[in-house]
Amino acid sequence: MPQPELLETFPNPYPGRDYEIFMTTPEFTSLCPIGGIETDADELALLKGGAPDFATINITYVPDKVCLELKTLKLYLWSFRNDGIFYERVVNRILDDLSERAAPRWMRVVGDFNVRGGIKSIITAEYGVRA
Amino acid sequence: MPQPELLETFPNPYPGRDYEIFMTTPEFTSLCPIGGIETDADELALLKGGAPDFATINITYVPDKVCLELKTLKLYLWSFRNDGIFYERVVNRILDDLSERAAPRWMRVVGDFNVRGGIKSIITAEYGVRA
Amino acid sequence: MPQPELLETFPNPYPGRDYEIFMTTPEFTSLCPIGGIETDADELALLKGGAPDFATINITYVPDKVCLELKTLKLYLWSFRNDGIFYERVVNRILDDLSERAAPRWMRVVGDFNVRGGIKSIITAEYGVRA
Amino acid sequence: MPQPELLETFPNPYPGRDYEIFMTTPEFTSLCPIGGIETDADELALLKGGAPDFATINITYVPDKVCLELKTLKLYLWSFRNDGIFYERVVNRILDDLSERAAPRWMRVVGDFNVRGGIKSIITAEYGVRA
Amino acid sequence: MPQPELLETFPNPYPGRDYEIFMTTPEFTSLCPIGGIETDADELALLKGGAPDFATINITYVPDKVCLELKTLKLYLWSFRNDGIFYERVVNRILDDLSERAAPRWMRVVGDFNVRGGIKSIITAEYGVRA
Amino acid sequence: MPQPELLETFPNPYPGRDYEIFMTTPEFTSLCPIGGIETDADELALLKGGAPDFATINITYVPDKVCLELKTLKLYLWSFRNDGIFYERVVNRILDDLSERAAPRWMRVVGDFNVRGGIKSIITAEYGVRA
Amino acid sequence: MPQPELLETFPNPYPGRDYEIFMTTPEFTSLCPIGGIETDADELALLKGGAPDFATINITYVPDKVCLELKTLKLYLWSFRNDGIFYERVVNRILDDLSERAAPRWMRVVGDFNVRGGIKSIITAEYGVRA
Amino acid sequence: MPQPELLETFPNPYPGRDYEIFMTTPEFTSLCPIGGIETDADELALLKGGAPDFATINITYVPDKVCLELKTLKLYLWSFRNDGIFYERVVNRILDDLSERAAPRWMRVVGDFNVRGGIKSIITAEYGVRA
Amino acid sequence: MPQPELLETFPNPYPGRDYEIFMTTPEFTSLCPIGGIETDADELALLKGGAPDFATINITYVPDKVCLELKTLKLYLWSFRNDGIFYERVVNRILDDLSERAAPRWMRVVGDFNVRGGIKSIITAEYGVRA
Amino acid sequence: MPQPELLETFPNPYPGRDYEIFMTTPEFTSLCPIGGIETDADELALLKGGAPDFATINITYVPDKVCLELKTLKLYLWSFRNDGIFYERVVNRILDDLSERAAPRWMRVVGDFNVRGGIKSIITAEYGVRA
């Protein structure tokens, strides 16, 4: 299960200025809740678990009072590893968790998922309005 | 014949938020209804069928009540395989079928077709107005 | 001499929708009317003809009542092959010929010419106003 | 079914010299004989056919008495379109058919297949010994 | 724990010819047995597990009597997901498991691991001698 | 410690025109004040200093009365080399120092930092409003 | 010394239309008036001349009554070769010379200079207002 | 018709050393003698000429007594412009003409032809043996 | 000063097999012992230290009894940070230190240094003979 | 005139080992002795000098007793700036000058010249035999 309680923040050192922080990691992985577009039940029985999904996660935000601490952000993203969750939920859930913890002036989360069934998917969600 | 009845949807897990879903596949193929710019009648007689076209199809949309299910979207795109159809129809037809089934807040379909006669063609059509 | 009379059209299958068609070919060639920036008179006397120019031609348009037929567009572009014509004329002439024949809602023609005298030239011209 | 009888040849215009011909097409498609690594029986029942495979095919050879005619080579490759056949067979079958028809001094066929189940496959087979 | 018992094979359809099969997947992940070069004990206590590693795995072989079945190869590679194992062991272990199961004429396994501590690592191991 | 006193300027030779100057260097390095996301205390004790960070710094500005002199800008950027400082401070500090010294009509500073903990960070801050 | 008197023009063949001409050359070189950021006095004494600068020059304009002739533009750009001149002057001087000679509806000149002292510089200046 | 009589040479300034000269041009064009894989008789009747082919020509050689003069090599390659000639002949003919004129120690000619019928062709021929 | 005493090793888990380990980091920095090709004495007096050099370091080796531990390799490479040392010494010194510590069957070190004075340098040195 | 007397060397710090030094600069320029393939006499009269050539120069060598000093190598390459000299002479002359000064165990010089008359030229010459 995603563990938003892992997330830590530190005071924004330049709160008087609107500036942008972009972070990206190609190392996101979770499981598909129902086996996935490419995996049938026989396979899953052999493996005793869901089929893995892989994505690059991009996070952009304008900090307000606090900034997201990089080390615990890494731990938070790792916490999806053995969680069965759909693409649309992954991106919106990360946006909800990070924006609740950091209360940014604006935030965007993009999940760029690996090809499944010959189709690549990219989901983009935003919080607040870009100044 | 394209089979829009194959398309399935699932409830949008975050209907309260305008967010964007992008899907792309390089594996679209159909047939040309009249032999095609590079193929004459003698060739087609040998093969007993139309000349194949190849394209990458890009789909972007903002979901409303439902999202397009990826597995049946794949089957729907496969259903053009042995259908004779012009480029302009391919793109507008996919837009019509997907927007009818998913009733999105906005949708764009792009068909990026392989070179024929030394000329590459890209067709772009939209449904609704981007917020 | 360019032969616009070669151009054929077919009825736009989706006239109720503003959609965009992009076509590109790297195989355009014509001759320079005065030998060209890199060629002197002695050379041309040897060859009994003008110096060749090479370009990629990009055409984008929003069709109205008709679409440009790809096969005859190819023949039309071939018809510049042995014509002596300046870059600026090539691009504006193609725009004039295609927009007269297809009467599109909007059209843009870009000619991306190969390096001559160490300088690359790209000419862009438009017809109508993009909606 | 692959139709090697479509293949035509023409006399090698320079038989006195060992030279190399390389041809490549990104437009090869066939079907998987058993649904494929990413497709289960329920899907196939909906579609009434096998799951499509896509590949780029590279052919390199040193001609002896004859060269492969490009137009009929294209038709031959199209003839796999609705044939159920494994990757390993595709590449070895093309090598067998082309080398039987052209009797080259040496030939190599490479099939570079699209990702399936997150895994990309490339198969390479040769006929004769490169001088 | 890696599960080599998942691996299945099928008879090589062209055993009379030495030909090469290459497979690559960017979706390999395992855990580091001791937290990893970038992770300390406090972090791991929070997460209750090892730090994840990510790699692209490339496999090349010349089949003898059997070929590796792609679907179960995928399941086998997934089985490292929650296993704590060093880079050097990952690559040599995959080579041992695959070569034991398929008894190829020759095989090479390459593990291309993501940056850790600012350093990227690629491990390459071979079985048998390339003809 | 960053040494803004190193920065020199010269009179803008075309003050009557709004024009843009962009400068970029891939050779910025500083130290992390607390060991960094990838380094623990034991490592730092061995090295007797902080863990190094690396970044590409991009600076864009519209000069007013003076331009930044390139040679002393280089020296100023070198002066962060052995300074312990967070990413967010690096970018905002450079913006403060350069804009104070050059009083430009507008300025943007982007710090594109190397991957740490599998995550890449890019910080962007601006001074004034782009005309 | 730059020689704007070399520049020639020819009548715009399509003055009734706003269209854009873009020209780019990677072959611009001049000298630094004071040795340059990377060169000291001892070196210059050895060489009896200034240190060379290299740049790519991009020119974009909308012609009015005349177009710039390519062959003499090349000669004009060559005329900076042994001239000692700062980056900011190069770009603004070219803009002044070309816009005075061609009186375009709008013009932009970009000088993209090679790395000096580990820093790359790009200067952009415009004449008139883009319609 | 190709005009090898245009080719001129100049004395090799360093005949005592085996060194290599490589030349490449993306601006080769000729006509197809029989309409070509993508063009039928009706089209050719409209155009009153063969279908154009385009190629990049690469020439590598080790000069012996003379070097090929660049300006007349350009004119020679232009002389194929309105000649109907197959791919295999183009490459072997250029090799014959250039090696006869320059009598090099070794020479290779590569013709990299644009896609026709979805297939790209590259022909490679050599003269002499590489030391 | 480089600190080879930081380097640690661990037992090679597969000593019975010749396999290859490649490691690369873009984060190497040291100082130039005499100011460097681009820096004069006045600049160095301002900064109170040498001019920085930057390089990517590639290390390839076949382990024998031990493997190099990644975490301490990182610390060892950091230890050059404030050391004045020429390019040729950097590469040969790293090769000496690593090969002494790990006694590999074969090793190669490549230093790919950033542009200085418009010139890029790459130094390659090897230990032992590749099997 | 090229000034080989500018070249300086320093003692090879590791003469007991065969290692390789590669240097490359994109900033080489000289003049064409006879106006050049793209320039006629009228143009040259206007400019009072030859037409400029541009090249990237790559130098690779195995040092013996001495290494080439980078700063004076730069000055030596600058000394071709206003010299009229053919491509073939440039490369062989640099090889002669550098190998005479440094007496390396082996050396290769490559001159990669910009497109002239639509043709790119690359000249490669070697000194000694690669061990």
JSON list of N, CA and C in Angstrom, two decimals, chain G residues 67-84:
[
{"chain": "G", "resi": 67, "resn": "CYS", "atom": "N", "xyz": [14.26, 40.85, -51.08]},
{"chain": "G", "resi": 67, "resn": "CYS", "atom": "CA", "xyz": [14.83, 39.70, -50.36]},
{"chain": "G", "resi": 67, "resn": "CYS", "atom": "C", "xyz": [16.35, 39.83, -50.36]},
{"chain": "G", "resi": 68, "resn": "LEU", "atom": "N", "xyz": [17.00, 39.24, -49.35]},
{"chain": "G", "resi": 68, "resn": "LEU", "atom": "CA", "xyz": [18.45, 39.22, -49.29]},
{"chain": "G", "resi": 68, "resn": "LEU", "atom": "C", "xyz": [18.98, 38.17, -50.27]},
{"chain": "G", "resi": 69, "resn": "GLU", "atom": "N", "xyz": [19.97, 38.55, -51.05]},
{"chain": "G", "resi": 69, "resn": "GLU", "atom": "CA", "xyz": [20.58, 37.64, -52.01]},
{"chain": "G", "resi": 69, "resn": "GLU", "atom": "C", "xyz": [21.58, 36.76, -51.27]},
{"chain": "G", "resi": 70, "resn": "LEU", "atom": "N", "xyz": [21.47, 35.42, -51.49]},
{"chain": "G", "resi": 70, "resn": "LEU", "atom": "CA", "xyz": [22.19, 34.44, -50.67]},
{"chain": "G", "resi": 70, "resn": "LEU", "atom": "C", "xyz": [23.71, 34.52, -50.87]},
{"chain": "G", "resi": 71, "resn": "LYS", "atom": "N", "xyz": [24.14, 34.73, -52.09]},
{"chain": "G", "resi": 71, "resn": "LYS", "atom": "CA", "xyz": [25.56, 34.69, -52.40]},
{"chain": "G", "resi": 71, "resn": "LYS", "atom": "C", "xyz": [26.31, 35.85, -51.73]},
{"chain": "G", "resi": 72, "resn": "THR", "atom": "N", "xyz": [25.71, 37.05, -51.75]},
{"chain": "G", "resi": 72, "resn": "THR", "atom": "CA", "xyz": [26.41, 38.18, -51.13]},
{"chain": "G", "resi": 72, "resn": "THR", "atom": "C", "xyz": [26.21, 38.18, -49.62]},
{"chain": "G", "resi": 73, "resn": "LEU", "atom": "N", "xyz": [25.14, 37.54, -49.13]},
{"chain": "G", "resi": 73, "resn": "LEU", "atom": "CA", "xyz": [25.00, 37.37, -47.67]},
{"chain": "G", "resi": 73, "resn": "LEU", "atom": "C", "xyz": [26.18, 36.53, -47.16]},
{"chain": "G", "resi": 74, "resn": "LYS", "atom": "N", "xyz": [26.50, 35.48, -47.92]},
{"chain": "G", "resi": 74, "resn": "LYS", "atom": "CA", "xyz": [27.64, 34.63, -47.57]},
{"chain": "G", "resi": 74, "resn": "LYS", "atom": "C", "xyz": [28.93, 35.46, -47.50]},
{"chain": "G", "resi": 75, "resn": "LEU", "atom": "N", "xyz": [29.15, 36.30, -48.52]},
{"chain": "G", "resi": 75, "resn": "LEU", "atom": "CA", "xyz": [30.37, 37.13, -48.53]},
{"chain": "G", "resi": 75, "resn": "LEU", "atom": "C", "xyz": [30.38, 38.10, -47.35]},
{"chain": "G", "resi": 76, "resn": "TYR", "atom": "N", "xyz": [29.22, 38.69, -47.04]},
{"chain": "G", "resi": 76, "resn": "TYR", "atom": "CA", "xyz": [29.13, 39.62, -45.90]},
{"chain": "G", "resi": 76, "resn": "TYR", "atom": "C", "xyz": [29.51, 38.92, -44.60]},
{"chain": "G", "resi": 77, "resn": "LEU", "atom": "N", "xyz": [28.98, 37.69, -44.40]},
{"chain": "G", "resi": 77, "resn": "LEU", "atom": "CA", "xyz": [29.29, 36.97, -43.15]},
{"chain": "G", "resi": 77, "resn": "LEU", "atom": "C", "xyz": [30.78, 36.60, -43.11]},
{"chain": "G", "resi": 78, "resn": "TRP", "atom": "N", "xyz": [31.38, 36.29, -44.28]},
{"chain": "G", "resi": 78, "resn": "TRP", "atom": "CA", "xyz": [32.82, 36.01, -44.33]},
{"chain": "G", "resi": 78, "resn": "TRP", "atom": "C", "xyz": [33.63, 37.24, -43.91]},
{"chain": "G", "resi": 79, "resn": "SER", "atom": "N", "xyz": [33.08, 38.43, -44.10]},
{"chain": "G", "resi": 79, "resn": "SER", "atom": "CA", "xyz": [33.87, 39.64, -43.89]},
{"chain": "G", "resi": 79, "resn": "SER", "atom": "C", "xyz": [34.17, 39.92, -42.40]},
{"chain": "G", "resi": 80, "resn": "PHE", "atom": "N", "xyz": [33.56, 39.14, -41.48]},
{"chain": "G", "resi": 80, "resn": "PHE", "atom": "CA", "xyz": [33.88, 39.27, -40.04]},
{"chain": "G", "resi": 80, "resn": "PHE", "atom": "C", "xyz": [35.14, 38.48, -39.68]},
{"chain": "G", "resi": 81, "resn": "ARG", "atom": "N", "xyz": [35.66, 37.67, -40.60]},
{"chain": "G", "resi": 81, "resn": "ARG", "atom": "CA", "xyz": [36.66, 36.64, -40.29]},
{"chain": "G", "resi": 81, "resn": "ARG", "atom": "C", "xyz": [37.86, 37.16, -39.49]},
{"chain": "G", "resi": 82, "resn": "ASN", "atom": "N", "xyz": [38.38, 38.29, -39.85]},
{"chain": "G", "resi": 82, "resn": "ASN", "atom": "CA", "xyz": [39.57, 38.78, -39.16]},
{"chain": "G", "resi": 82, "resn": "ASN", "atom": "C", "xyz": [39.30, 40.06, -38.38]},
{"chain": "G", "resi": 83, "resn": "ASP", "atom": "N", "xyz": [38.05, 40.20, -37.96]},
{"chain": "G", "resi": 83, "resn": "ASP", "atom": "CA", "xyz": [37.62, 41.36, -37.21]},
{"chain": "G", "resi": 83, "resn": "ASP", "atom": "C", "xyz": [37.52, 41.01, -35.72]},
{"chain": "G", "resi": 84, "resn": "GLY", "atom": "N", "xyz": [38.11, 41.87, -34.85]},
{"chain": "G", "resi": 84, "resn": "GLY", "atom": "CA", "xyz": [37.99, 41.66, -33.41]},
{"chain": "G", "resi": 84, "resn": "GLY", "atom": "C", "xyz": [36.69, 42.27, -32.90]}
]
